[in-house]
Amino acid sequence: MTSSIPVQAFARFTDTIAMGEVWRQHMPVLRGAPFEFSACNVQYARCRTYLNPSSWHKSFLCVSYEFDTAPELNTSHKPMLYGRAYLQGRSHDAFMALIRSDGARHVAELDMIVWNFPDDPHLPQLRELLDVTRAAQYFPYASLPFTAKDIVNIKIEVVRYRPEQRCILRYDVGYGHDGERYILYAKTFADDNGAQVFTRIQRCHAIASVLGVRIARPLGYSAMVRALWQDELNGTPPTAALEAGDFAMPMAVIGHCLARLHAADLPMHAIVTREARLTDVTKKSRKLAQMFPELADDLGAIIARAR
């Protein structure tokens, strides 16, 4: 097996036209009901490869798809499917090693294991957090202007999803008798690091004026669903300026804010050193150079500049 084979083998899984046709055949079975969509989009993709040629057959691709359909009741997120694609039939053993309660399905002809969102092998709490009848029990009521009894309705939106890692959810809560609404966000993690992140955000919020940044108010942390809660913060995200072609202004602002953040006195349990980051980036660049030889010179130049 050559280093280019994993890339060639996995390329079809990021071809949205081809995979759209594949999922038209498989989705009704995977979802257990008729399923129609107008477009299939790749929402996230990550390829795990190896430097050692004898391990190239162990490579796998993590990819999630988002489907354009009519909005589902009480949610504004599109149906999603997450999958791990393997080589040489290795999906069978990987599937047999899984805990079946996580909603995994094996698609042998694709050499792939798939999960229907919100099923996720490392984020089982998503089912709770996306259920409008159960999510409210985890709200940080001590920091909110309403109680559970005041809630009239809840609308949930998936803001950002990284399979097996984290998910950000937006809750639009209607409460009281006067049509009042409140927006809050939950960021849920695959591990317990959210508690540490919450502590850091609390500190950042307390010294926001010194940092020269606006930080959404932290509302609480729910250990049962590994969710960090924050208020909504209105403003224009840097990505909007970047997408409009204005690169200098947002990057300069971000750079100054990051410099002040790095100099701040924050509670840290671990510090990533420059040397550790360079080691990691160098290893990843070598993998990319193996898979895409035409990029080897550019990657080498980037690493040389970083050093």
PDB file of C-alpha atoms in Angstrom:
ATOM      1  CA  MET A   1       0.000   0.000   0.000  1.00  0.00           C
ATOM      2  CA  THR A   2       1.391   3.449  -0.936  1.00  0.00           C
ATOM      3  CA  SER A   3       0.869   6.640   1.040  1.00  0.00           C
ATOM      4  CA  SER A   4      -1.607   7.980  -1.533  1.00  0.00           C
ATOM      5  CA  ILE A   5      -3.979   5.021  -1.253  1.00  0.00           C
ATOM      6  CA  PRO A   6      -5.776   6.175   1.948  1.00  0.00           C
ATOM      7  CA  VAL A   7      -6.448   9.563   0.347  1.00  0.00           C
ATOM      8  CA  GLN A   8      -7.745   7.957  -2.848  1.00  0.00           C
ATOM      9  CA  ALA A   9      -9.873   5.449  -0.946  1.00  0.00           C
ATOM     10  CA  PHE A  10     -11.440   8.086   1.296  1.00  0.00           C
ATOM     11  CA  ALA A  11     -11.965  10.728  -1.416  1.00  0.00           C
ATOM     12  CA  ARG A  12     -15.390   9.380  -2.333  1.00  0.00           C
ATOM     13  CA  PHE A  13     -16.701  10.063   1.186  1.00  0.00           C
ATOM     14  CA  THR A  14     -16.239  13.821   0.734  1.00  0.00           C
ATOM     15  CA  ASP A  15     -17.828  13.866  -2.730  1.00  0.00           C
ATOM     16  CA  THR A  16     -21.227  15.297  -1.786  1.00  0.00           C
ATOM     17  CA  ILE A  17     -22.869  14.403  -5.093  1.00  0.00           C
ATOM     18  CA  ALA A  18     -21.771  10.775  -4.985  1.00  0.00           C
ATOM     19  CA  MET A  19     -22.507  10.383  -1.278  1.00  0.00           C
ATOM     20  CA  GLY A  20     -25.874  12.028  -1.729  1.00  0.00           C
ATOM     21  CA  GLU A  21     -26.859   9.160  -4.017  1.00  0.00           C
ATOM     22  CA  VAL A  22     -25.399   6.621  -1.591  1.00  0.00           C
ATOM     23  CA  TRP A  23     -27.384   8.006   1.339  1.00  0.00           C
ATOM     24  CA  ARG A  24     -30.599   8.126  -0.678  1.00  0.00           C
ATOM     25  CA  GLN A  25     -30.362   4.339  -0.715  1.00  0.00           C
ATOM     26  CA  HIS A  26     -29.220   3.821   2.875  1.00  0.00           C
ATOM     27  CA  MET A  27     -30.859   6.544   4.959  1.00  0.00           C
ATOM     28  CA  PRO A  28     -34.429   5.120   5.005  1.00  0.00           C
ATOM     29  CA  VAL A  29     -32.984   1.914   6.464  1.00  0.00           C
ATOM     30  CA  LEU A  30     -30.621   3.665   8.868  1.00  0.00           C
ATOM     31  CA  ARG A  31     -33.365   5.959  10.169  1.00  0.00           C
ATOM     32  CA  GLY A  32     -36.095   3.331  10.088  1.00  0.00           C
ATOM     33  CA  ALA A  33     -38.439   5.630   8.168  1.00  0.00           C
ATOM     34  CA  PRO A  34     -38.794   7.305   4.748  1.00  0.00           C
ATOM     35  CA  PHE A  35     -36.210  10.048   4.345  1.00  0.00           C
ATOM     36  CA  GLU A  36     -36.057  12.637   1.580  1.00  0.00           C
ATOM     37  CA  PHE A  37     -33.518  15.425   1.179  1.00  0.00           C
ATOM     38  CA  SER A  38     -32.590  17.951  -1.494  1.00  0.00           C
ATOM     39  CA  ALA A  39     -28.831  18.124  -0.824  1.00  0.00           C
ATOM     40  CA  CYS A  40     -26.079  16.367   1.106  1.00  0.00           C
ATOM     41  CA  ASN A  41     -23.284  18.488   2.596  1.00  0.00           C
ATOM     42  CA  VAL A  42     -20.073  17.568   4.394  1.00  0.00           C
ATOM     43  CA  GLN A  43     -20.255  19.233   7.801  1.00  0.00           C
ATOM     44  CA  TYR A  44     -16.941  17.970   9.187  1.00  0.00           C
ATOM     45  CA  ALA A  45     -14.096  15.698   8.081  1.00  0.00           C
ATOM     46  CA  ARG A  46     -10.901  14.473   9.734  1.00  0.00           C
ATOM     47  CA  CYS A  47      -8.515  11.815   8.429  1.00  0.00           C
ATOM     48  CA  ARG A  48      -6.365   9.766  10.813  1.00  0.00           C
ATOM     49  CA  THR A  49      -3.210   8.569   9.088  1.00  0.00           C
ATOM     50  CA  TYR A  50       0.141   7.080  10.130  1.00  0.00           C
ATOM     51  CA  LEU A  51       3.756   7.918   9.310  1.00  0.00           C
ATOM     52  CA  ASN A  52       4.843   4.274   9.366  1.00  0.00           C
ATOM     53  CA  PRO A  53       4.051   2.708   5.955  1.00  0.00           C
ATOM     54  CA  SER A  54       3.259  -0.627   7.615  1.00  0.00           C
ATOM     55  CA  SER A  55       0.390   1.087   9.455  1.00  0.00           C
ATOM     56  CA  TRP A  56      -1.225   2.881   6.506  1.00  0.00           C
ATOM     57  CA  HIS A  57      -3.980   0.266   6.330  1.00  0.00           C
ATOM     58  CA  LYS A  58      -5.075   1.394   9.821  1.00  0.00           C
ATOM     59  CA  SER A  59      -6.005   4.846   8.516  1.00  0.00           C
ATOM     60  CA  PHE A  60      -9.612   5.945   8.943  1.00  0.00           C
ATOM     61  CA  LEU A  61     -11.782   8.930   8.067  1.00  0.00           C
ATOM     62  CA  CYS A  62     -14.232  10.652  10.401  1.00  0.00           C
ATOM     63  CA  VAL A  63     -16.896  12.543   8.448  1.00  0.00           C
ATOM     64  CA  SER A  64     -20.305  14.003   9.213  1.00  0.00           C
ATOM     65  CA  TYR A  65     -23.015  14.884   6.722  1.00  0.00           C
ATOM     66  CA  GLU A  66     -25.793  17.439   6.930  1.00  0.00           C
ATOM     67  CA  PHE A  67     -28.935  17.052   4.845  1.00  0.00           C
ATOM     68  CA  ASP A  68     -31.176  19.807   3.483  1.00  0.00           C
ATOM     69  CA  THR A  69     -34.757  18.900   4.427  1.00  0.00           C
ATOM     70  CA  ALA A  70     -37.827  20.578   5.857  1.00  0.00           C
ATOM     71  CA  PRO A  71     -37.074  21.801   9.434  1.00  0.00           C
ATOM     72  CA  GLU A  72     -38.058  19.322  12.121  1.00  0.00           C
ATOM     73  CA  LEU A  73     -40.529  20.269  14.832  1.00  0.00           C
ATOM     74  CA  ASN A  74     -39.083  22.429  17.655  1.00  0.00           C
ATOM     75  CA  THR A  75     -35.548  22.330  16.257  1.00  0.00           C
ATOM     76  CA  SER A  76     -33.775  24.298  13.562  1.00  0.00           C
ATOM     77  CA  HIS A  77     -30.929  21.848  13.058  1.00  0.00           C
ATOM     78  CA  LYS A  78     -30.762  19.816   9.887  1.00  0.00           C
ATOM     79  CA  PRO A  79     -30.622  16.011  10.033  1.00  0.00           C
ATOM     80  CA  MET A  80     -27.021  14.838  10.358  1.00  0.00           C
ATOM     81  CA  LEU A  81     -25.170  11.561  10.008  1.00  0.00           C
ATOM     82  CA  TYR A  82     -21.723  10.871  11.419  1.00  0.00           C
ATOM     83  CA  GLY A  83     -19.501   8.068  10.181  1.00  0.00           C
ATOM     84  CA  ARG A  84     -16.071   6.488  10.468  1.00  0.00           C
ATOM     85  CA  ALA A  85     -14.783   4.986   7.209  1.00  0.00           C
ATOM     86  CA  TYR A  86     -12.102   2.289   7.281  1.00  0.00           C
ATOM     87  CA  LEU A  87      -9.872   0.360   4.872  1.00  0.00           C
ATOM     88  CA  GLN A  88      -9.623  -3.339   4.057  1.00  0.00           C
ATOM     89  CA  GLY A  89     -12.769  -4.333   5.942  1.00  0.00           C
ATOM     90  CA  ARG A  90     -11.533  -3.089   9.319  1.00  0.00           C
ATOM     91  CA  SER A  91     -14.925  -1.550  10.112  1.00  0.00           C
ATOM     92  CA  HIS A  92     -16.239  -4.994  11.101  1.00  0.00           C
ATOM     93  CA  ASP A  93     -13.837  -5.446  14.021  1.00  0.00           C
ATOM     94  CA  ALA A  94     -14.236  -1.805  15.036  1.00  0.00           C
ATOM     95  CA  PHE A  95     -18.018  -2.217  15.076  1.00  0.00           C
ATOM     96  CA  MET A  96     -17.869  -5.425  17.113  1.00  0.00           C
ATOM     97  CA  ALA A  97     -15.759  -3.618  19.726  1.00  0.00           C
ATOM     98  CA  LEU A  98     -18.359  -0.863  20.246  1.00  0.00           C
ATOM     99  CA  ILE A  99     -20.988  -0.641  22.945  1.00  0.00           C
ATOM    100  CA  ARG A 100     -24.181  -1.167  20.946  1.00  0.00           C
ATOM    101  CA  SER A 101     -26.232   1.174  23.138  1.00  0.00           C
ATOM    102  CA  ASP A 102     -24.605   4.167  21.449  1.00  0.00           C
ATOM    103  CA  GLY A 103     -26.747   3.817  18.304  1.00  0.00           C
ATOM    104  CA  ALA A 104     -23.986   2.635  15.967  1.00  0.00           C
ATOM    105  CA  ARG A 105     -24.900   0.967  12.683  1.00  0.00           C
ATOM    106  CA  HIS A 106     -22.546  -0.986  10.438  1.00  0.00           C
ATOM    107  CA  VAL A 107     -22.668  -0.372   6.672  1.00  0.00           C
ATOM    108  CA  ALA A 108     -20.411  -3.189   5.489  1.00  0.00           C
ATOM    109  CA  GLU A 109     -20.500  -2.320   1.781  1.00  0.00           C
ATOM    110  CA  LEU A 110     -19.039   1.109   2.601  1.00  0.00           C
ATOM    111  CA  ASP A 111     -16.628  -0.269   5.223  1.00  0.00           C
ATOM    112  CA  MET A 112     -18.172   2.285   7.543  1.00  0.00           C
ATOM    113  CA  ILE A 113     -19.777   2.697  10.976  1.00  0.00           C
ATOM    114  CA  VAL A 114     -22.444   5.396  11.205  1.00  0.00           C
ATOM    115  CA  TRP A 115     -24.486   7.207  13.850  1.00  0.00           C
ATOM    116  CA  ASN A 116     -27.681   9.183  13.304  1.00  0.00           C
ATOM    117  CA  PHE A 117     -27.329  12.537  15.083  1.00  0.00           C
ATOM    118  CA  PRO A 118     -27.792  13.087  17.994  1.00  0.00           C
ATOM    119  CA  ASP A 119     -26.355   9.618  18.584  1.00  0.00           C
ATOM    120  CA  ASP A 120     -22.612  10.008  19.132  1.00  0.00           C
ATOM    121  CA  PRO A 121     -20.191   7.461  20.635  1.00  0.00           C
ATOM    122  CA  HIS A 122     -18.606  10.037  22.970  1.00  0.00           C
ATOM    123  CA  LEU A 123     -21.444  12.547  23.437  1.00  0.00           C
ATOM    124  CA  PRO A 124     -24.368  10.436  24.719  1.00  0.00           C
ATOM    125  CA  GLN A 125     -25.742  13.484  26.556  1.00  0.00           C
ATOM    126  CA  LEU A 126     -26.810  15.072  23.264  1.00  0.00           C
ATOM    127  CA  ARG A 127     -30.084  13.162  23.317  1.00  0.00           C
ATOM    128  CA  GLU A 128     -30.934  14.776  26.643  1.00  0.00           C
ATOM    129  CA  LEU A 129     -29.834  18.251  25.630  1.00  0.00           C
ATOM    130  CA  LEU A 130     -31.757  18.161  22.329  1.00  0.00           C
ATOM    131  CA  ASP A 131     -34.986  16.930  23.902  1.00  0.00           C
ATOM    132  CA  VAL A 132     -37.190  19.962  24.589  1.00  0.00           C
ATOM    133  CA  THR A 133     -38.997  18.057  27.342  1.00  0.00           C
ATOM    134  CA  ARG A 134     -35.811  17.069  29.218  1.00  0.00           C
ATOM    135  CA  ALA A 135     -33.180  19.716  28.476  1.00  0.00           C
ATOM    136  CA  ALA A 136     -34.723  22.282  30.833  1.00  0.00           C
ATOM    137  CA  GLN A 137     -33.878  20.218  33.916  1.00  0.00           C
ATOM    138  CA  TYR A 138     -30.206  21.089  33.332  1.00  0.00           C
ATOM    139  CA  PHE A 139     -30.653  24.855  32.962  1.00  0.00           C
ATOM    140  CA  PRO A 140     -28.609  27.017  35.408  1.00  0.00           C
ATOM    141  CA  TYR A 141     -31.691  28.531  37.072  1.00  0.00           C
ATOM    142  CA  ALA A 142     -29.670  30.287  39.771  1.00  0.00           C
ATOM    143  CA  SER A 143     -28.418  32.632  37.021  1.00  0.00           C
ATOM    144  CA  LEU A 144     -31.671  32.923  35.039  1.00  0.00           C
ATOM    145  CA  PRO A 145     -34.660  35.297  35.391  1.00  0.00           C
ATOM    146  CA  PHE A 146     -37.177  32.418  35.315  1.00  0.00           C
ATOM    147  CA  THR A 147     -37.822  28.999  36.848  1.00  0.00           C
ATOM    148  CA  ALA A 148     -38.674  25.690  35.237  1.00  0.00           C
ATOM    149  CA  LYS A 149     -42.369  26.276  35.973  1.00  0.00           C
ATOM    150  CA  ASP A 150     -42.301  29.554  34.002  1.00  0.00           C
ATOM    151  CA  ILE A 151     -41.189  27.948  30.717  1.00  0.00           C
ATOM    152  CA  VAL A 152     -43.768  28.013  27.918  1.00  0.00           C
ATOM    153  CA  ASN A 153     -41.687  26.662  25.023  1.00  0.00           C
ATOM    154  CA  ILE A 154     -38.106  25.996  23.968  1.00  0.00           C
ATOM    155  CA  LYS A 155     -36.521  26.130  20.525  1.00  0.00           C
ATOM    156  CA  ILE A 156     -33.146  24.441  20.108  1.00  0.00           C
ATOM    157  CA  GLU A 157     -30.528  25.117  17.439  1.00  0.00           C
ATOM    158  CA  VAL A 158     -27.292  23.234  16.803  1.00  0.00           C
ATOM    159  CA  VAL A 159     -24.698  25.979  16.375  1.00  0.00           C
ATOM    160  CA  ARG A 160     -21.563  23.875  15.950  1.00  0.00           C
ATOM    161  CA  TYR A 161     -20.956  20.138  16.125  1.00  0.00           C
ATOM    162  CA  ARG A 162     -17.619  18.336  16.251  1.00  0.00           C
ATOM    163  CA  PRO A 163     -18.308  14.583  16.354  1.00  0.00           C
ATOM    164  CA  GLU A 164     -16.922  12.755  19.383  1.00  0.00           C
ATOM    165  CA  GLN A 165     -15.549  16.059  20.746  1.00  0.00           C
ATOM    166  CA  ARG A 166     -18.069  18.798  21.547  1.00  0.00           C
ATOM    167  CA  CYS A 167     -21.272  20.516  20.515  1.00  0.00           C
ATOM    168  CA  ILE A 168     -22.636  24.052  20.975  1.00  0.00           C
ATOM    169  CA  LEU A 169     -26.413  24.435  21.310  1.00  0.00           C
ATOM    170  CA  ARG A 170     -28.563  27.571  21.349  1.00  0.00           C
ATOM    171  CA  TYR A 171     -31.734  27.635  23.453  1.00  0.00           C
ATOM    172  CA  ASP A 172     -34.466  30.180  22.738  1.00  0.00           C
ATOM    173  CA  VAL A 173     -36.723  29.969  25.796  1.00  0.00           C
ATOM    174  CA  GLY A 174     -40.196  31.455  25.990  1.00  0.00           C
ATOM    175  CA  TYR A 175     -41.404  32.059  29.544  1.00  0.00           C
ATOM    176  CA  GLY A 176     -44.013  33.896  31.576  1.00  0.00           C
ATOM    177  CA  HIS A 177     -47.363  35.241  30.445  1.00  0.00           C
ATOM    178  CA  ASP A 178     -46.079  38.237  28.473  1.00  0.00           C
ATOM    179  CA  GLY A 179     -44.230  36.437  25.702  1.00  0.00           C
ATOM    180  CA  GLU A 180     -40.804  37.053  27.197  1.00  0.00           C
ATOM    181  CA  ARG A 181     -37.844  35.219  25.692  1.00  0.00           C
ATOM    182  CA  TYR A 182     -34.332  34.412  26.881  1.00  0.00           C
ATOM    183  CA  ILE A 183     -31.370  33.085  24.887  1.00  0.00           C
ATOM    184  CA  LEU A 184     -28.683  30.901  26.432  1.00  0.00           C
ATOM    185  CA  TYR A 185     -26.034  28.578  25.056  1.00  0.00           C
ATOM    186  CA  ALA A 186     -24.713  25.198  26.128  1.00  0.00           C
ATOM    187  CA  LYS A 187     -21.298  23.890  25.147  1.00  0.00           C
ATOM    188  CA  THR A 188     -21.093  20.198  25.933  1.00  0.00           C
ATOM    189  CA  PHE A 189     -17.908  18.120  25.909  1.00  0.00           C
ATOM    190  CA  ALA A 190     -16.889  14.491  25.463  1.00  0.00           C
ATOM    191  CA  ASP A 191     -14.903  14.643  28.712  1.00  0.00           C
ATOM    192  CA  ASP A 192     -14.997  16.514  32.022  1.00  0.00           C
ATOM    193  CA  ASN A 193     -12.747  19.363  30.882  1.00  0.00           C
ATOM    194  CA  GLY A 194     -15.800  21.611  30.610  1.00  0.00           C
ATOM    195  CA  ALA A 195     -15.607  22.250  34.350  1.00  0.00           C
ATOM    196  CA  GLN A 196     -12.096  23.680  33.951  1.00  0.00           C
ATOM    197  CA  VAL A 197     -13.174  25.693  30.908  1.00  0.00           C
ATOM    198  CA  PHE A 198     -16.051  27.150  32.940  1.00  0.00           C
ATOM    199  CA  THR A 199     -13.631  28.244  35.693  1.00  0.00           C
ATOM    200  CA  ARG A 200     -11.418  29.979  33.115  1.00  0.00           C
ATOM    201  CA  ILE A 201     -14.372  31.713  31.472  1.00  0.00           C
ATOM    202  CA  GLN A 202     -15.521  32.951  34.882  1.00  0.00           C
ATOM    203  CA  ARG A 203     -12.083  34.481  35.415  1.00  0.00           C
ATOM    204  CA  CYS A 204     -11.984  35.955  31.900  1.00  0.00           C
ATOM    205  CA  HIS A 205     -15.422  37.484  32.388  1.00  0.00           C
ATOM    206  CA  ALA A 206     -14.313  39.028  35.681  1.00  0.00           C
ATOM    207  CA  ILE A 207     -11.314  40.753  34.038  1.00  0.00           C
ATOM    208  CA  ALA A 208     -12.904  41.382  30.624  1.00  0.00           C
ATOM    209  CA  SER A 209     -12.388  45.132  30.850  1.00  0.00           C
ATOM    210  CA  VAL A 210      -8.675  44.605  31.467  1.00  0.00           C
ATOM    211  CA  LEU A 211      -8.425  42.181  28.561  1.00  0.00           C
ATOM    212  CA  GLY A 212     -10.277  44.624  26.333  1.00  0.00           C
ATOM    213  CA  VAL A 213     -12.742  41.989  25.138  1.00  0.00           C
ATOM    214  CA  ARG A 214     -16.420  41.238  25.544  1.00  0.00           C
ATOM    215  CA  ILE A 215     -17.123  37.811  27.019  1.00  0.00           C
ATOM    216  CA  ALA A 216     -20.530  36.201  27.336  1.00  0.00           C
ATOM    217  CA  ARG A 217     -21.569  35.842  30.976  1.00  0.00           C
ATOM    218  CA  PRO A 218     -20.959  32.317  32.286  1.00  0.00           C
ATOM    219  CA  LEU A 219     -24.146  30.962  33.839  1.00  0.00           C
ATOM    220  CA  GLY A 220     -23.166  27.585  35.243  1.00  0.00           C
ATOM    221  CA  TYR A 221     -21.886  24.093  34.608  1.00  0.00           C
ATOM    222  CA  SER A 222     -23.990  20.903  34.576  1.00  0.00           C
ATOM    223  CA  ALA A 223     -21.774  17.912  35.340  1.00  0.00           C
ATOM    224  CA  MET A 224     -24.465  15.346  34.462  1.00  0.00           C
ATOM    225  CA  VAL A 225     -24.497  16.454  30.828  1.00  0.00           C
ATOM    226  CA  ARG A 226     -20.981  17.967  30.789  1.00  0.00           C
ATOM    227  CA  ALA A 227     -22.456  21.287  29.694  1.00  0.00           C
ATOM    228  CA  LEU A 228     -21.108  24.792  30.195  1.00  0.00           C
ATOM    229  CA  TRP A 229     -23.854  27.449  30.046  1.00  0.00           C
ATOM    230  CA  GLN A 230     -23.436  31.037  28.852  1.00  0.00           C
ATOM    231  CA  ASP A 231     -25.523  34.063  27.995  1.00  0.00           C
ATOM    232  CA  GLU A 232     -25.926  35.238  24.431  1.00  0.00           C
ATOM    233  CA  LEU A 233     -23.540  37.985  23.327  1.00  0.00           C
ATOM    234  CA  ASN A 234     -24.614  40.195  20.424  1.00  0.00           C
ATOM    235  CA  GLY A 235     -22.054  41.388  17.913  1.00  0.00           C
ATOM    236  CA  THR A 236     -20.417  40.671  14.579  1.00  0.00           C
ATOM    237  CA  PRO A 237     -18.245  37.541  14.618  1.00  0.00           C
ATOM    238  CA  PRO A 238     -14.758  37.858  13.077  1.00  0.00           C
ATOM    239  CA  THR A 239     -15.683  35.186  10.533  1.00  0.00           C
ATOM    240  CA  ALA A 240     -18.233  37.566   8.995  1.00  0.00           C
ATOM    241  CA  ALA A 241     -15.493  40.125   8.281  1.00  0.00           C
ATOM    242  CA  LEU A 242     -13.152  37.444   6.963  1.00  0.00           C
ATOM    243  CA  GLU A 243     -15.824  36.069   4.636  1.00  0.00           C
ATOM    244  CA  ALA A 244     -16.364  39.607   3.341  1.00  0.00           C
ATOM    245  CA  GLY A 245     -12.682  39.790   2.395  1.00  0.00           C
ATOM    246  CA  ASP A 246     -11.578  42.128   5.197  1.00  0.00           C
ATOM    247  CA  PHE A 247      -8.599  40.233   6.652  1.00  0.00           C
ATOM    248  CA  ALA A 248      -6.411  42.942   8.204  1.00  0.00           C
ATOM    249  CA  MET A 249      -8.831  44.456  10.717  1.00  0.00           C
ATOM    250  CA  PRO A 250     -10.202  41.318  12.431  1.00  0.00           C
ATOM    251  CA  MET A 251      -6.810  39.597  12.523  1.00  0.00           C
ATOM    252  CA  ALA A 252      -5.200  42.639  14.146  1.00  0.00           C
ATOM    253  CA  VAL A 253      -7.955  42.833  16.767  1.00  0.00           C
ATOM    254  CA  ILE A 254      -7.778  39.092  17.430  1.00  0.00           C
ATOM    255  CA  GLY A 255      -3.996  39.251  17.737  1.00  0.00           C
ATOM    256  CA  HIS A 256      -4.119  42.030  20.356  1.00  0.00           C
ATOM    257  CA  CYS A 257      -6.859  40.255  22.322  1.00  0.00           C
ATOM    258  CA  LEU A 258      -4.956  36.958  22.303  1.00  0.00           C
ATOM    259  CA  ALA A 259      -1.774  38.704  23.485  1.00  0.00           C
ATOM    260  CA  ARG A 260      -3.646  40.195  26.459  1.00  0.00           C
ATOM    261  CA  LEU A 261      -5.326  36.844  27.157  1.00  0.00           C
ATOM    262  CA  HIS A 262      -1.986  35.013  27.204  1.00  0.00           C
ATOM    263  CA  ALA A 263      -0.601  37.564  29.646  1.00  0.00           C
ATOM    264  CA  ALA A 264      -3.609  37.314  31.985  1.00  0.00           C
ATOM    265  CA  ASP A 265      -3.581  35.485  35.309  1.00  0.00           C
ATOM    266  CA  LEU A 266      -5.901  32.569  34.566  1.00  0.00           C
ATOM    267  CA  PRO A 267      -6.412  29.241  36.388  1.00  0.00           C
ATOM    268  CA  MET A 268      -4.568  26.669  34.277  1.00  0.00           C
ATOM    269  CA  HIS A 269      -4.153  22.966  34.924  1.00  0.00           C
ATOM    270  CA  ALA A 270      -1.842  22.427  31.956  1.00  0.00           C
ATOM    271  CA  ILE A 271       0.165  24.697  29.700  1.00  0.00           C
ATOM    272  CA  VAL A 272       0.916  23.909  26.060  1.00  0.00           C
ATOM    273  CA  THR A 273       4.471  24.968  25.389  1.00  0.00           C
ATOM    274  CA  ARG A 274       5.789  26.300  22.106  1.00  0.00           C
ATOM    275  CA  GLU A 275       8.061  23.283  21.815  1.00  0.00           C
ATOM    276  CA  ALA A 276       5.191  20.833  22.282  1.00  0.00           C
ATOM    277  CA  ARG A 277       3.117  22.648  19.676  1.00  0.00           C
ATOM    278  CA  LEU A 278       6.006  22.662  17.196  1.00  0.00           C
ATOM    279  CA  THR A 279       6.529  18.930  17.703  1.00  0.00           C
ATOM    280  CA  ASP A 280       2.864  18.239  17.030  1.00  0.00           C
ATOM    281  CA  VAL A 281       2.702  20.512  13.968  1.00  0.00           C
ATOM    282  CA  THR A 282       5.905  19.030  12.543  1.00  0.00           C
ATOM    283  CA  LYS A 283       4.520  15.496  12.832  1.00  0.00           C
ATOM    284  CA  LYS A 284       1.264  16.485  11.172  1.00  0.00           C
ATOM    285  CA  SER A 285       3.065  18.302   8.368  1.00  0.00           C
ATOM    286  CA  ARG A 286       5.103  15.148   7.659  1.00  0.00           C
ATOM    287  CA  LYS A 287       1.874  13.176   7.350  1.00  0.00           C
ATOM    288  CA  LEU A 288       0.429  15.744   4.961  1.00  0.00           C
ATOM    289  CA  ALA A 289       3.616  15.718   2.899  1.00  0.00           C
ATOM    290  CA  GLN A 290       3.372  11.930   2.574  1.00  0.00           C
ATOM    291  CA  MET A 291      -0.205  12.123   1.383  1.00  0.00           C
ATOM    292  CA  PHE A 292       0.242  15.213  -0.789  1.00  0.00           C
ATOM    293  CA  PRO A 293       3.857  15.293  -2.064  1.00  0.00           C
ATOM    294  CA  GLU A 294       3.168  18.435  -4.094  1.00  0.00           C
ATOM    295  CA  LEU A 295       2.757  20.330  -0.790  1.00  0.00           C
ATOM    296  CA  ALA A 296       5.978  19.065   0.806  1.00  0.00           C
ATOM    297  CA  ASP A 297       8.084  22.158   0.004  1.00  0.00           C
ATOM    298  CA  ASP A 298       5.430  24.605   1.225  1.00  0.00           C
ATOM    299  CA  LEU A 299       4.892  22.618   4.417  1.00  0.00           C
ATOM    300  CA  GLY A 300       8.618  22.487   5.071  1.00  0.00           C
ATOM    301  CA  ALA A 301       8.898  26.251   4.601  1.00  0.00           C
ATOM    302  CA  ILE A 302       6.048  26.858   7.084  1.00  0.00           C
ATOM    303  CA  ILE A 303       7.699  24.681   9.721  1.00  0.00           C
ATOM    304  CA  ALA A 304      11.066  26.387   9.150  1.00  0.00           C
ATOM    305  CA  ARG A 305       9.474  29.807   9.666  1.00  0.00           C
ATOM    306  CA  ALA A 306       7.696  28.607  12.833  1.00  0.00           C
ATOM    307  CA  ARG A 307      10.998  27.447  14.292  1.00  0.00           C
TER     308      ARG A 307
END
